[in-house]
GROMACS .gro file of C-alpha atoms in nm:
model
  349
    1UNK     CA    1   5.913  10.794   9.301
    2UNK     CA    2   5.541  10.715   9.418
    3UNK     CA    3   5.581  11.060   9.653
    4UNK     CA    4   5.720  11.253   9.379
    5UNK     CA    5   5.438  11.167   9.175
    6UNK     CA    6   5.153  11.218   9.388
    7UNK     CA    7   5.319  11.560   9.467
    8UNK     CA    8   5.321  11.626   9.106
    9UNK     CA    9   4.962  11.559   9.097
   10UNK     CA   10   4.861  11.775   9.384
   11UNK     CA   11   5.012  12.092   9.248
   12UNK     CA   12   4.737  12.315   9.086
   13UNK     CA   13   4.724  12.662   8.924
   14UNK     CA   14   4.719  12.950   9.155
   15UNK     CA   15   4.329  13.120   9.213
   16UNK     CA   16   4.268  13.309   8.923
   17UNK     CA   17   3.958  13.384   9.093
   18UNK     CA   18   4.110  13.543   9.484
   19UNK     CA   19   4.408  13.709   9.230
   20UNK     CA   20   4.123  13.904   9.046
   21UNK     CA   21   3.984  14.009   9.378
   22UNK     CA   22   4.325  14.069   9.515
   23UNK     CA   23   4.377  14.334   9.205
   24UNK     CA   24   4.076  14.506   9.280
   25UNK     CA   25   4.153  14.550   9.612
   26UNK     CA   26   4.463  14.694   9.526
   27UNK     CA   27   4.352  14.942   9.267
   28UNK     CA   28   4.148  15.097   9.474
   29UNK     CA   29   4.345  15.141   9.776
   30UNK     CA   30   4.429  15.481   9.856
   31UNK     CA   31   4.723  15.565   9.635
   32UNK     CA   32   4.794  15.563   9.248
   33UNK     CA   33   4.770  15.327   9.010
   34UNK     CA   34   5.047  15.100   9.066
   35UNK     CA   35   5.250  15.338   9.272
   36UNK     CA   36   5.404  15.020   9.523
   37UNK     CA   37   5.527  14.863   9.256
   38UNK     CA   38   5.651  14.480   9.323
   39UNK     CA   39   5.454  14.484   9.633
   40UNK     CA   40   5.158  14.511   9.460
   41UNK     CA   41   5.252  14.229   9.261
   42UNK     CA   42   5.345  13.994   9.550
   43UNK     CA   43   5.022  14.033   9.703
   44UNK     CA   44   4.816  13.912   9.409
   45UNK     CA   45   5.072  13.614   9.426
   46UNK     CA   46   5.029  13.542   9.748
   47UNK     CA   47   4.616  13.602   9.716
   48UNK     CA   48   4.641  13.332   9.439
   49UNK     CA   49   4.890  13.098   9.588
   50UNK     CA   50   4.665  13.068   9.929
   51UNK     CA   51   4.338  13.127   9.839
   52UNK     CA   52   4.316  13.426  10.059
   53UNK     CA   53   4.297  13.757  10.059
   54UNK     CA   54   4.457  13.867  10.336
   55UNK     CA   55   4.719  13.532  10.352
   56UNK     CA   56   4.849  13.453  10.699
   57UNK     CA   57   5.245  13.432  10.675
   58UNK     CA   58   5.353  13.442  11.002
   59UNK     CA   59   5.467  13.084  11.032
   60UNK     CA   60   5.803  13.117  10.855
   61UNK     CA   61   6.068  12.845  10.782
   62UNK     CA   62   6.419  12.826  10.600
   63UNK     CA   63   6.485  12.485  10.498
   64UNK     CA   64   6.880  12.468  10.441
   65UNK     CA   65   7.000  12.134  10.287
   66UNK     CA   66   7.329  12.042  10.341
   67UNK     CA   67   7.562  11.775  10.118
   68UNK     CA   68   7.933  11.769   9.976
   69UNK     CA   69   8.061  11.685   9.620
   70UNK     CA   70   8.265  11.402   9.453
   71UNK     CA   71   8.365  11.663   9.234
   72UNK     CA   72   8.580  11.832   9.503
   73UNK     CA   73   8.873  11.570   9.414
   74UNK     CA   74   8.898  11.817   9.109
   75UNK     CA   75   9.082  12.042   9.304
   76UNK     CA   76   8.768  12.324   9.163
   77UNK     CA   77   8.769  12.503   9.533
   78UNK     CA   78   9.022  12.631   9.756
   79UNK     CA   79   8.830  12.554  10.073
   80UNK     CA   80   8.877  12.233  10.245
   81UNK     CA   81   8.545  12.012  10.192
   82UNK     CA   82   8.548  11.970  10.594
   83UNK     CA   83   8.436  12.315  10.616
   84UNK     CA   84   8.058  12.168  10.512
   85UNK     CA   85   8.031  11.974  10.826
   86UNK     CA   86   8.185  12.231  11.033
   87UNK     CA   87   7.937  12.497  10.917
   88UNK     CA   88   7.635  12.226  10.934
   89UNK     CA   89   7.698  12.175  11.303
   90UNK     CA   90   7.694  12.560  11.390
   91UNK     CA   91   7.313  12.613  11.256
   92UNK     CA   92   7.184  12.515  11.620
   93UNK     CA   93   7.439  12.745  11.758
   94UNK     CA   94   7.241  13.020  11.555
   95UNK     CA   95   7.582  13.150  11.417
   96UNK     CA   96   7.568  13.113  11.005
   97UNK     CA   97   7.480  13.441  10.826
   98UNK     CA   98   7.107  13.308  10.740
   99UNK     CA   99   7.048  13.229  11.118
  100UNK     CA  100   7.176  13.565  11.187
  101UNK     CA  101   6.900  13.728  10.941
  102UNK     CA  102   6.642  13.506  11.026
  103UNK     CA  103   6.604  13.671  11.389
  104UNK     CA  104   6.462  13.966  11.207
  105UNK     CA  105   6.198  13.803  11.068
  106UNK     CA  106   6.136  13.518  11.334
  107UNK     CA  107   6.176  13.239  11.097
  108UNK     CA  108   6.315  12.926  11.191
  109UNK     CA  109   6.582  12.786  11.041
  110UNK     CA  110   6.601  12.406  10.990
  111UNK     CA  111   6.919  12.235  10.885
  112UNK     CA  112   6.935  11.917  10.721
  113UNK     CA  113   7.219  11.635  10.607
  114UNK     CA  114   7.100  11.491  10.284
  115UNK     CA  115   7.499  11.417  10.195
  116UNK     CA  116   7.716  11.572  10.394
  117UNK     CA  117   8.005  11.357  10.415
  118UNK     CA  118   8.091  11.259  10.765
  119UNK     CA  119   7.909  11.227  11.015
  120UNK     CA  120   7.628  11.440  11.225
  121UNK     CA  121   7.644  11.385  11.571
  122UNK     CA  122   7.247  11.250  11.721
  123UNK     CA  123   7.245  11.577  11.957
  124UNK     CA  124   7.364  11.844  11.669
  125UNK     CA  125   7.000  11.961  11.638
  126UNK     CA  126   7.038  11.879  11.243
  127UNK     CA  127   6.757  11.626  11.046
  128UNK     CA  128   6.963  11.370  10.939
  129UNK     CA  129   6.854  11.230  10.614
  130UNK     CA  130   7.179  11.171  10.451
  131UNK     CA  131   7.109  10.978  10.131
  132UNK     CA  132   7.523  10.939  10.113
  133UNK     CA  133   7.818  11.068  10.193
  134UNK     CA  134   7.795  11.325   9.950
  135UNK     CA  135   7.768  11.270   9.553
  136UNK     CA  136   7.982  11.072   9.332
  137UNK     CA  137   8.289  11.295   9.108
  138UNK     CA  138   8.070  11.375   8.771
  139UNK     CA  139   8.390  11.422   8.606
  140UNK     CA  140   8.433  11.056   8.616
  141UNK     CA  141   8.074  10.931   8.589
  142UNK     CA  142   7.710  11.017   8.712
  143UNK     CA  143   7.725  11.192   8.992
  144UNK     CA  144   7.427  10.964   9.158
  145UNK     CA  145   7.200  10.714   9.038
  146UNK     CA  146   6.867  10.810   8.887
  147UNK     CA  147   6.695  10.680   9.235
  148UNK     CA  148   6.911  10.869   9.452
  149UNK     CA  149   6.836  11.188   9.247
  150UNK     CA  150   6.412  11.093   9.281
  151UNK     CA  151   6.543  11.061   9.640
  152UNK     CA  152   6.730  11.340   9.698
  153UNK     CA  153   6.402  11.531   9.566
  154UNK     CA  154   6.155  11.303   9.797
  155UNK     CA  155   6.344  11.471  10.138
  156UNK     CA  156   6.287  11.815  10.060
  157UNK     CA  157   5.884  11.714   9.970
  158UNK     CA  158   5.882  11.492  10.321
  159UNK     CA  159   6.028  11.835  10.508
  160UNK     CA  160   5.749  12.072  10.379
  161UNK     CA  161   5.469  11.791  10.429
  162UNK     CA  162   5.618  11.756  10.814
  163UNK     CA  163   5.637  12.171  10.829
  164UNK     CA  164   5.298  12.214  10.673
  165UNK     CA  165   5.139  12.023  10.964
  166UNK     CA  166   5.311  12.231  11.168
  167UNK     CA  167   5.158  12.534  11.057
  168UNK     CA  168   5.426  12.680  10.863
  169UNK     CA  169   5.297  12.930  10.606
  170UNK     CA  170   5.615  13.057  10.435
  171UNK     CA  171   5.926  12.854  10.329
  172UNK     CA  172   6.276  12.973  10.194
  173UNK     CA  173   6.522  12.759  10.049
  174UNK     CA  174   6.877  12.726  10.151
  175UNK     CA  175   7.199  12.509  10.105
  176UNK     CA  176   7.558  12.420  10.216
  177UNK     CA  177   7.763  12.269  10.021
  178UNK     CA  178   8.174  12.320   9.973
  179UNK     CA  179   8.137  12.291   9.566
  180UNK     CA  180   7.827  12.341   9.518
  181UNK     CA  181   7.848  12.611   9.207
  182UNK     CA  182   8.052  12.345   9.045
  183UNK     CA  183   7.712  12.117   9.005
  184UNK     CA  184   7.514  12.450   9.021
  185UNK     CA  185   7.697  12.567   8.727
  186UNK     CA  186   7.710  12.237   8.530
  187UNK     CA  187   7.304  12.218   8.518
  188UNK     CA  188   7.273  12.601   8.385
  189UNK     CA  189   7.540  12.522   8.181
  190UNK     CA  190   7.316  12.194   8.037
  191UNK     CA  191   6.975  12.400   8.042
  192UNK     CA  192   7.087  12.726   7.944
  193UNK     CA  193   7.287  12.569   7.658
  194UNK     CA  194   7.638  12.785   7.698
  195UNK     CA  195   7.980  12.701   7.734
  196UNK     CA  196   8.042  12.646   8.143
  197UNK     CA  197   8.362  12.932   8.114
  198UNK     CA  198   8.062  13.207   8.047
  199UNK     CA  199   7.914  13.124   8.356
  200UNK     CA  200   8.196  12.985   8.584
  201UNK     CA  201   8.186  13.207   8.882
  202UNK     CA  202   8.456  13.180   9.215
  203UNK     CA  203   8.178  13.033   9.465
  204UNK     CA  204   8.322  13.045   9.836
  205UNK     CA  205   8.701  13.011   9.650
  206UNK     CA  206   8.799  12.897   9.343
  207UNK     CA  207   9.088  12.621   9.312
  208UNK     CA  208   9.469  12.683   9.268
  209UNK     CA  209   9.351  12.613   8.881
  210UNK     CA  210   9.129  12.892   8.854
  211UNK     CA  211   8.794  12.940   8.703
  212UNK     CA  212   8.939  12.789   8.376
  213UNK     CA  213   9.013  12.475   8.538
  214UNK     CA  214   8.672  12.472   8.687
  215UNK     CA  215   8.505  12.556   8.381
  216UNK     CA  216   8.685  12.271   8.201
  217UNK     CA  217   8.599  12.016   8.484
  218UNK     CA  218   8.185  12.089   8.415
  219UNK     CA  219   8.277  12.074   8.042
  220UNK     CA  220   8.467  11.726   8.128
  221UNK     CA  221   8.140  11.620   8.323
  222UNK     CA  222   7.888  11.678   8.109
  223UNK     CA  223   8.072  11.567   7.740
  224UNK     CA  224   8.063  11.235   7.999
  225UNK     CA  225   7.795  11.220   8.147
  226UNK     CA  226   7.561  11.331   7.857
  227UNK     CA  227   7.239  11.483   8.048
  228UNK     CA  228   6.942  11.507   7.891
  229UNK     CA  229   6.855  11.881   7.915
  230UNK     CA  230   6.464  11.810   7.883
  231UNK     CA  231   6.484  11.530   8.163
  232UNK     CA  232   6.541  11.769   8.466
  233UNK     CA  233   6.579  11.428   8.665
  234UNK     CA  234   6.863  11.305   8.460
  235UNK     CA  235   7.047  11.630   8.474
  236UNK     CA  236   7.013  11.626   8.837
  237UNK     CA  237   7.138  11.266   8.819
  238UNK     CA  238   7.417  11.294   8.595
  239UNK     CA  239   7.570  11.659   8.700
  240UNK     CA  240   7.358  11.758   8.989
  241UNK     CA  241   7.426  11.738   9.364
  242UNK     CA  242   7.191  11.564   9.658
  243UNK     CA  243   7.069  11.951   9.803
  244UNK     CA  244   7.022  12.107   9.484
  245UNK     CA  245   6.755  11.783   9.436
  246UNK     CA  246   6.668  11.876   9.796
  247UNK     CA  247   6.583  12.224   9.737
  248UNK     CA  248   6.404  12.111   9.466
  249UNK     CA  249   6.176  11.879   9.609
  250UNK     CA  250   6.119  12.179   9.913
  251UNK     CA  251   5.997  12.400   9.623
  252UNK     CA  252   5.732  12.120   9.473
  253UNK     CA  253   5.641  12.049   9.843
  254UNK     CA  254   5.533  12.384   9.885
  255UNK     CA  255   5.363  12.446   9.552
  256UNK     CA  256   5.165  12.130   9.621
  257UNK     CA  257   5.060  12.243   9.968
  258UNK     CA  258   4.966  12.578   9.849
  259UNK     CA  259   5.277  12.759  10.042
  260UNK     CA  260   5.447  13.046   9.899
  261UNK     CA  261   5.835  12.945   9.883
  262UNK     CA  262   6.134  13.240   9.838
  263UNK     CA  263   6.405  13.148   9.649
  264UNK     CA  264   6.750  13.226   9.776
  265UNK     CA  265   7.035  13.312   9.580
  266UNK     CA  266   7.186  13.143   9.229
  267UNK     CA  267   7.233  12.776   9.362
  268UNK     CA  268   6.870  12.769   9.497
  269UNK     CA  269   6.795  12.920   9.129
  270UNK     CA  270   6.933  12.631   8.999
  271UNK     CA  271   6.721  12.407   9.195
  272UNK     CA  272   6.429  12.575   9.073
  273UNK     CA  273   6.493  12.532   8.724
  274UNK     CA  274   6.486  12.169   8.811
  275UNK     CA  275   6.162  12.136   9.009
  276UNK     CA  276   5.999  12.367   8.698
  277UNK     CA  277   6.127  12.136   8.452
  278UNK     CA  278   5.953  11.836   8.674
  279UNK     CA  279   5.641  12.048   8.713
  280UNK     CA  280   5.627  12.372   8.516
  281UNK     CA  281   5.276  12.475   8.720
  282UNK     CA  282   5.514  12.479   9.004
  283UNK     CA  283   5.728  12.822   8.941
  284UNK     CA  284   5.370  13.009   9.019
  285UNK     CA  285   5.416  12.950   9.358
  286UNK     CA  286   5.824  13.097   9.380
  287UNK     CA  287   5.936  13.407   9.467
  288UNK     CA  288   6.349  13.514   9.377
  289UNK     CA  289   6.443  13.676   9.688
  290UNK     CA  290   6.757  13.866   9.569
  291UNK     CA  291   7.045  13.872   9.264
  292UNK     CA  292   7.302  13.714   9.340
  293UNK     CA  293   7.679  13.807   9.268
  294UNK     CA  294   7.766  13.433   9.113
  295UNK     CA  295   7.824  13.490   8.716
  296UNK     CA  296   7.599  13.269   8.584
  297UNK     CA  297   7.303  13.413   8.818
  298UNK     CA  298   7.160  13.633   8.588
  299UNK     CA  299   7.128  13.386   8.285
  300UNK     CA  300   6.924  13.150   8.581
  301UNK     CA  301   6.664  13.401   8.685
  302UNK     CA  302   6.614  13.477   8.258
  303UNK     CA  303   6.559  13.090   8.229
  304UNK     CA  304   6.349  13.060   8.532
  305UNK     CA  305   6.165  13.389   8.413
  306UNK     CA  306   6.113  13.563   8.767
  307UNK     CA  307   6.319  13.863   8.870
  308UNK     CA  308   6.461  13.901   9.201
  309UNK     CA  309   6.339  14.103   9.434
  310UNK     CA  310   6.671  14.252   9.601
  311UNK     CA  311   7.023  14.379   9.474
  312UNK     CA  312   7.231  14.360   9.747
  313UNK     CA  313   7.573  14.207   9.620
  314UNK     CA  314   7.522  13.910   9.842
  315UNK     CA  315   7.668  13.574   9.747
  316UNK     CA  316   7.680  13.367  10.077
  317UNK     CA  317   7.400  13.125   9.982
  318UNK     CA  318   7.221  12.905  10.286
  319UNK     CA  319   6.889  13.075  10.213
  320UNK     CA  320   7.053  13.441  10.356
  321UNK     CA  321   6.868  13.601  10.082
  322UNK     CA  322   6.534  13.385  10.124
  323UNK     CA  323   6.561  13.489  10.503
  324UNK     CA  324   6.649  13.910  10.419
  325UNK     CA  325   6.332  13.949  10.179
  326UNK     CA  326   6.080  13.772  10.416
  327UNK     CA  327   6.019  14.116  10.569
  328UNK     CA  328   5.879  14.256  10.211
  329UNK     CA  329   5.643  13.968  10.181
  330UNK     CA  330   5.531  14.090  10.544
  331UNK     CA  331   5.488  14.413  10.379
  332UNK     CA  332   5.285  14.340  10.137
  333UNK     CA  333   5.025  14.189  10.337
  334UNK     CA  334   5.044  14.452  10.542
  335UNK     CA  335   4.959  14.690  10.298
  336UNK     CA  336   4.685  14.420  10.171
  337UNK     CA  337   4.520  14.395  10.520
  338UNK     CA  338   4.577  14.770  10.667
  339UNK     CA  339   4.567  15.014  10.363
  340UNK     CA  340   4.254  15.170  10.315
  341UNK     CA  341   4.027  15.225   9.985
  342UNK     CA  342   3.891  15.516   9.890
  343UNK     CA  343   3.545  15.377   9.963
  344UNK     CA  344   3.629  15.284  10.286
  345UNK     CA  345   3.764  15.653  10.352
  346UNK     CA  346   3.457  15.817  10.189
  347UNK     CA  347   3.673  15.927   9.904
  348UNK     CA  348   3.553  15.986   9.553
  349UNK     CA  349   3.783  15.973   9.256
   0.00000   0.00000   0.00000
């Protein structure tokens, strides 16, 4: 708990100060008012977020935390839960869809077991911080303990604080997880305060029970489990799952080392709702990378209060999305860095 809180104290407001000079720059380079839209308003982010004008963000990073699900025994996917280790040991290989996406951009992609259940091999080029062997079924109690959540939270911090020594400049967030929009769907069921059928999507493949059966499951877990929805550390507890609270901490890591973090797809969503409900001064420093396809995704970005970036009817999760909109953020310090102003072109207008 001791990191979480001094990572909690270290996060600040972005520079009010570099995003005023950031919007002057931009209204006067040489093109209407407003005319690049989102880009425009990245920039200024970024300006604030790094204290720089023209922010370097060529360092770039996709942090992909990996961990399985007591709930599986629910019979609330199709897919056999071996599939998570399977997938986890391919990241070095450079074959998942994010690793894939990440060549365009030249971000690394770094693969971690916070609770996958089995076990990584020493030479599988994963971190292994595996807090357990995956979370407890929340349909019969807490999914983890309170600590194990705070822990859970404390990897993803340690990862950026290792990364950010390294020079990395940009993160994304990322997960793997067979289950995973069971928890997902369980804490925006909690914070969002709606019945779990509204938002019950298929993930990678719904059970033989269908989404009803899944639905009922989250509303069996949390009648049980009873998380308190303005204790984002007791939802993550009770309902939550170990890389959701990884995710998490990645996102407060960054905001407290002043690094501009993109936010992958609805189960990363999730995750930030928790690490805003820790530290609300945090969301400054995210960035939604795309919509995803999952039901309840829309009613996640509305809580969160940032709107994606991308529409591109992707669902596939492990920080694909995070990795595909990396190239806009290059954009728009590109435009930031190489776009004239008038002045500078002798223009008058």
């Amino acid at each position: 708990m001791r990191l979480l809180d001094e990572t909690i104290q270290r996060i600040e407001r972005l520079d009010e100060g570099m995003m005023g000079k950031a919007r002057e720059r931009v209204d006067s380079l040489i093109k209407p008012p407003n005319s690049l839209g989102r880009l425009e308003e990245i920039a200024i982010q970024l300006a604030g977020i790094t204290r720089e004008l023209y922010p370097a963000i060529d360092q770039k990073a996709i942090i992909t935390m990996a961990a399985d699900h007591g709930v599986y025994e629910e019979g609330i996917s199709g897919n056999p839960q071996a599939i998570t280790l399977a997938q986890t040991l391919l990241f070095e290989k450079g074959y998942p869809g994010v690793c894939a996406i990440s060549r365009v951009s030249g971000a690394k992609v770094l693969a971690v077991d916070i609770g996958v259940k089995g076990e990584i091999p020493d030479d599988a080029g994963v971190i292994k911080r595996k807090i357990k062997n995956g979370t407890d079924n929340m349909a019969k109690g807490p999914a983890m303990t309170r600590e194990e959540a705070v822990q859970s939270i404390e990897v993803g911090i340690e990862m950026v604080n290792q990364e950010a020594k390294k020079g990395i400049n940009l993160l994304g967030t990322g997960e793997m997880g067979i289950g995973n929009t069971t928890p997902s769907t369980a804490i925006l069921s909690v914070l969002g305060n709606c019945d779990p059928l509204e938002i019950t999507g298929r993930g990678a493949g719904v059970g033989e029970g269908g989404i009803e059966h899944k639905a009922a499951v989250i509303r069996k877990a949390i009648a049980l489990n009873k998380p308190n929805p303005t204790d984002g550390i007791d939802v993550l507890a009770k309902i939550g799952g170990l890389e959701i609270g990884g995710m998490a901490g990645v996102m407060l890591g960054a905001a407290a080392n002043r690094i501009p973090v993109v936010v992958d797809g609805y189960i990363s969503t999730v995750a930030a709702l928790i690490a805003a409900s820790i530290e609300p001064k945090a969301k400054a420093y995210f960035i939604a990378s795309h919509a995803s396809l999952e039901p309840g995704a829309r009613l996640a970005n509305e809580l969160l209060g940032i709107e994606p970036m991308l529409n591109m009817d992707m669902c596939l999760g492990e920080g694909s999305g995070a990795a595909l909109a990396f190239p806009i953020l290059d954009a728009a310090v590109s435009m930031m860095t190489h776009m004239a102003t008038f002045a500078e072109v002798g223009m008058e207008i």
